[in-house]
Short mmCIF file of C-alpha atoms in Angstrom, two decimals:
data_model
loop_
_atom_site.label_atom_id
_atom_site.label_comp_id
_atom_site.label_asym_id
_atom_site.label_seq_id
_atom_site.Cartn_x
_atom_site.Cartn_y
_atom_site.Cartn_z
CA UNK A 1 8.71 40.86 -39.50
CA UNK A 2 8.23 41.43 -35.82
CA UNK A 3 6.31 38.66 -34.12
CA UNK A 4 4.84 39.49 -30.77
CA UNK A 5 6.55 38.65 -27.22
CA UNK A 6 4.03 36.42 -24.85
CA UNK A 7 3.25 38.43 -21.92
CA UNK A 8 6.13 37.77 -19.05
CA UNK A 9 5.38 38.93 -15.40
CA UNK A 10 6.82 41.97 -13.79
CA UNK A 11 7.59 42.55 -10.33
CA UNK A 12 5.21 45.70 -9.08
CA UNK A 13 7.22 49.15 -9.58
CA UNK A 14 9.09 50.07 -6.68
CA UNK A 15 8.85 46.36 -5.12
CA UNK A 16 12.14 44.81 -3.61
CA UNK A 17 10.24 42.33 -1.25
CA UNK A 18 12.23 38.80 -0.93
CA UNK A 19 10.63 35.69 -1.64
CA UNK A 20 8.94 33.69 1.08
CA UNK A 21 10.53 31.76 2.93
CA UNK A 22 10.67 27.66 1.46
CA UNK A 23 11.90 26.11 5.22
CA UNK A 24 9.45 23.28 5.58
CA UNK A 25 7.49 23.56 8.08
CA UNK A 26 6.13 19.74 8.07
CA UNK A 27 6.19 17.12 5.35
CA UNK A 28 4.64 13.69 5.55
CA UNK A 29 1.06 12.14 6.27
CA UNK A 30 -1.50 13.01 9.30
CA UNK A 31 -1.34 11.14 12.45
CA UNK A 32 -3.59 7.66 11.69
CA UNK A 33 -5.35 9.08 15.40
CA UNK A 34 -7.16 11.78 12.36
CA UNK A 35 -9.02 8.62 10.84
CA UNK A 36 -10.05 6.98 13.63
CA UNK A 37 -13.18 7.00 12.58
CA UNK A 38 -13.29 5.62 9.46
CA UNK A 39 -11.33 2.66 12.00
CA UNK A 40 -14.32 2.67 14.25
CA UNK A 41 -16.43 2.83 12.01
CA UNK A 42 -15.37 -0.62 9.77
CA UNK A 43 -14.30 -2.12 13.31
CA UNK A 44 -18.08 -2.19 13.99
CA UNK A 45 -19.00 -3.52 10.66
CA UNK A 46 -16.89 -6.45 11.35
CA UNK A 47 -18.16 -6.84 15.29
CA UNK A 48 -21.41 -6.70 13.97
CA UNK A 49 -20.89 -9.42 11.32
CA UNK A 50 -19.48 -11.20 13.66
CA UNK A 51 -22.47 -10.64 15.97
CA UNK A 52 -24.93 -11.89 13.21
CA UNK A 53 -22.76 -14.82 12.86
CA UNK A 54 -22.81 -15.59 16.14
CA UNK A 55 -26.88 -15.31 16.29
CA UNK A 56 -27.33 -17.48 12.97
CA UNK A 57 -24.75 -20.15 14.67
CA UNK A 58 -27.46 -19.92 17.46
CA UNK A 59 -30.23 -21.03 15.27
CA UNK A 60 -28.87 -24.03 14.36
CA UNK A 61 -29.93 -23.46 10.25
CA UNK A 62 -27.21 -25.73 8.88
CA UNK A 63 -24.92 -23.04 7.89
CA UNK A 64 -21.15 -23.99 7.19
CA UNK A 65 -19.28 -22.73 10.10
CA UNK A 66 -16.39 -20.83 7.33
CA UNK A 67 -19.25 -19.02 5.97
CA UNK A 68 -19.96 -17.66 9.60
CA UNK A 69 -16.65 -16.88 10.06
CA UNK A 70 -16.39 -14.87 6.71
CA UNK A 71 -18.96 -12.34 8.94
CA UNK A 72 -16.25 -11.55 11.07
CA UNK A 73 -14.41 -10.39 7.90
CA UNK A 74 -16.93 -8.04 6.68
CA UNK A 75 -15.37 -4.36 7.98
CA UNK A 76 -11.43 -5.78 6.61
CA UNK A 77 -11.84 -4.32 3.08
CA UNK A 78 -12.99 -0.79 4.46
CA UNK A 79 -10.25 -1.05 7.17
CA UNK A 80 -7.42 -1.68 4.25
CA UNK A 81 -9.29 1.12 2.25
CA UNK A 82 -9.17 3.51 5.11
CA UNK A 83 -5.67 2.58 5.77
CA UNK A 84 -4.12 2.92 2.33
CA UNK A 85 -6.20 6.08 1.95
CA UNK A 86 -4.45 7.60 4.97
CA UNK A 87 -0.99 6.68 4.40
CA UNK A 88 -1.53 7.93 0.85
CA UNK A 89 -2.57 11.39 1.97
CA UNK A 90 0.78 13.44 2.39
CA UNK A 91 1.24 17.12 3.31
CA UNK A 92 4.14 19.54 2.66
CA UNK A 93 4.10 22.87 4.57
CA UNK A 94 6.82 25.55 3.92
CA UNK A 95 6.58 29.28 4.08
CA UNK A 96 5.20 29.98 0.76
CA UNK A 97 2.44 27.28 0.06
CA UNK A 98 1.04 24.15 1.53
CA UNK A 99 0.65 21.37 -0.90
CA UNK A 100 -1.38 18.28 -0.35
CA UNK A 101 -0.98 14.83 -2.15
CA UNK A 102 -3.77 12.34 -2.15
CA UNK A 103 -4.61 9.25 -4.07
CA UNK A 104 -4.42 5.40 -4.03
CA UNK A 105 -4.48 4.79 -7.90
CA UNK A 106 -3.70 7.93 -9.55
CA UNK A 107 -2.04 10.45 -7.93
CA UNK A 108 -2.75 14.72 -7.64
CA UNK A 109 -1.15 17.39 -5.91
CA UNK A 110 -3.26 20.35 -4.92
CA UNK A 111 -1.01 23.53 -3.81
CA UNK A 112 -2.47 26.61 -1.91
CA UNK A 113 0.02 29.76 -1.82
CA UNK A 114 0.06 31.22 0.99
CA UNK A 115 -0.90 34.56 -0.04
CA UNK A 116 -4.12 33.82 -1.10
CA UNK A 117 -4.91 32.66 2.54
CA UNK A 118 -7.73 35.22 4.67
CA UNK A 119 -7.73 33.63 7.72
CA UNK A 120 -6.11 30.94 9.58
CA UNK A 121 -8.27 28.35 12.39
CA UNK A 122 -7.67 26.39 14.97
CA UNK A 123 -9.59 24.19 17.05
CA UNK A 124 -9.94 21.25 18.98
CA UNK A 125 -12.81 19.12 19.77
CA UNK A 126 -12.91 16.84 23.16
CA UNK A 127 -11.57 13.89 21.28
CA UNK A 128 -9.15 15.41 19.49
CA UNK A 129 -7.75 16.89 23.02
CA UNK A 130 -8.00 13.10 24.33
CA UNK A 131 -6.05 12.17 21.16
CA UNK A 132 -3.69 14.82 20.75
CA UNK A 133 -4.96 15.99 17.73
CA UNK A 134 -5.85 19.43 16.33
CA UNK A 135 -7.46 21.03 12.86
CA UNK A 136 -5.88 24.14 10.97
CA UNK A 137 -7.94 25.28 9.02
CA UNK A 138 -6.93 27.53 6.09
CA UNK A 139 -9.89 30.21 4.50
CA UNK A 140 -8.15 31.49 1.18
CA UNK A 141 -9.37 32.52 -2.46
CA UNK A 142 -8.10 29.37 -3.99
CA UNK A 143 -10.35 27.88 -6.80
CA UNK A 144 -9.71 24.23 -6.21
CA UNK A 145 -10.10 24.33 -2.20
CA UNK A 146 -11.25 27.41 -0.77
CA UNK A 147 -11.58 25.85 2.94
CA UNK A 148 -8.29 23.60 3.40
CA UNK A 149 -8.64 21.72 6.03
CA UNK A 150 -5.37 20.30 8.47
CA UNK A 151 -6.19 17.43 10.46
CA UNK A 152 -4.03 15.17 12.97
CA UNK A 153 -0.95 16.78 11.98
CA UNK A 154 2.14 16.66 14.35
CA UNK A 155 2.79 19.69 16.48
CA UNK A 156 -0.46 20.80 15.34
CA UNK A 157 0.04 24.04 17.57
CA UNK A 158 2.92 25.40 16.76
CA UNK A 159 2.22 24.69 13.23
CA UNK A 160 -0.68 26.88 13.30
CA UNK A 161 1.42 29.63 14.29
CA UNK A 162 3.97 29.23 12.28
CA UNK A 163 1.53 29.09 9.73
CA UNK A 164 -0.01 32.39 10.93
CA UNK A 165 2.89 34.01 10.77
CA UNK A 166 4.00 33.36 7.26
CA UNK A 167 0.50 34.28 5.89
CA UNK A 168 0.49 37.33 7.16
CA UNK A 169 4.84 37.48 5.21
CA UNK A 170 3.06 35.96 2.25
CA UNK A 171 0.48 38.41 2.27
CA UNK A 172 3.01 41.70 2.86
CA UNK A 173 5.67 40.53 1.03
CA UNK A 174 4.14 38.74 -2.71
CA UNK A 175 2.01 41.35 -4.49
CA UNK A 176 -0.41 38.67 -7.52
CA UNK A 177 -0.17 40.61 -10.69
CA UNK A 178 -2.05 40.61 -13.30
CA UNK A 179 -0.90 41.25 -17.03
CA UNK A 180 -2.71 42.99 -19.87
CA UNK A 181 -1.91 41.13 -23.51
CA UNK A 182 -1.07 44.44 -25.51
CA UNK A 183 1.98 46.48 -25.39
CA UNK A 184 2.06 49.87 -24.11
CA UNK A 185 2.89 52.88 -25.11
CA UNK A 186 7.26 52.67 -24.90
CA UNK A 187 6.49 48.90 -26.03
CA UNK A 188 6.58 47.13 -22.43
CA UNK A 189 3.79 45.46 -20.89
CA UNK A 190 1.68 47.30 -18.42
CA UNK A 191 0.55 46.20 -14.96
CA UNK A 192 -2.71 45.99 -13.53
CA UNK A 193 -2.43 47.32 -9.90
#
């Protein structure tokens, strides 16, 4: 009895093109300037506990001093959370596909290819020039993150053109194909063009 072969991919006819290239372009977590304000933001919430510490104190209602001084404490949780949160967040940027790792508990991996990228952003707003700081941002035909954004990463510049360049190699150079389940006619599988 002949069982049937699974569908296996085919290179398109008459295509030679070399794989992109896997140099890595960056690996390693954003700049901690890119979530400065989630920083600012807790910062506050403790100056402002602090504030209404300082204004109950005033008062005079009888309220133990440590209790006060918990106030003050009030933005530390969301300034750990923030942290970890950052540090957590790693990128990995080679010449075929950018993939990004988040998570504090659990752990995922998203991966963009770079041949599904359209177009390729940059910008920088006033604080980010004050900081040194710039966004990529990636418009592709990915499912799972259609708009990936690159923020605080180092050399943020002449990442973006590196990046620019090897979408527009991805894009020349790796054809997606698509497979059809049956067999044709001299038994091999046919290719969708």
């Amino acid at each position: 009895m002949n069982q049937a072969q699974p569908p296996v991919a085919q290179p398109p006819r008459g295509s030679t093109a070399p794989a992109g290239s896997s140099e890595v372009m960056f690996a390693g977590p954003a700049k901690h300037s890119a979530s400065l304000g989630g920083y600012v933001k807790w910062g506050l919430a403790s100056a402002l506990g602090g504030a209404l510490a300082i204004a109950i104190n005033s008062f005079a209602w009888g309220v133990p001093g440590w209790m006060l001084g918990l106030l003050w404490l009030v933005g530390l949780p969301g300034l750990g959370w923030t942290y970890v949160t950052h540090v957590s967040t790693k990128y990995k940027v080679t010449g075929r596909r950018i993939e990004t790792e988040h998570g504090v508990i659990s752990k995922s991996v998203d991966s963009l290819e770079l041949w599904r990228v359209l177009d390729v952003k940059y910008n920088q707003s006033l604080l980010d020039r004050v900081l040194g700081n710039g966004k990529i941002t990636l418009i592709s035909t990915d499912q799972s993150d259609p708009n990936l954004e690159l923020h605080g990463l180092p050399n943020h510049r002449e990442l973006f053109e590196k990046l620019r360049d090897a979408v527009q190699d991805a894009r020349q150079t790796s054809r997606p194909m698509e497979l059809v389940g049956q067999e044709g006619e001299d038994g091999a599988l046919e290719q969708l063009a």
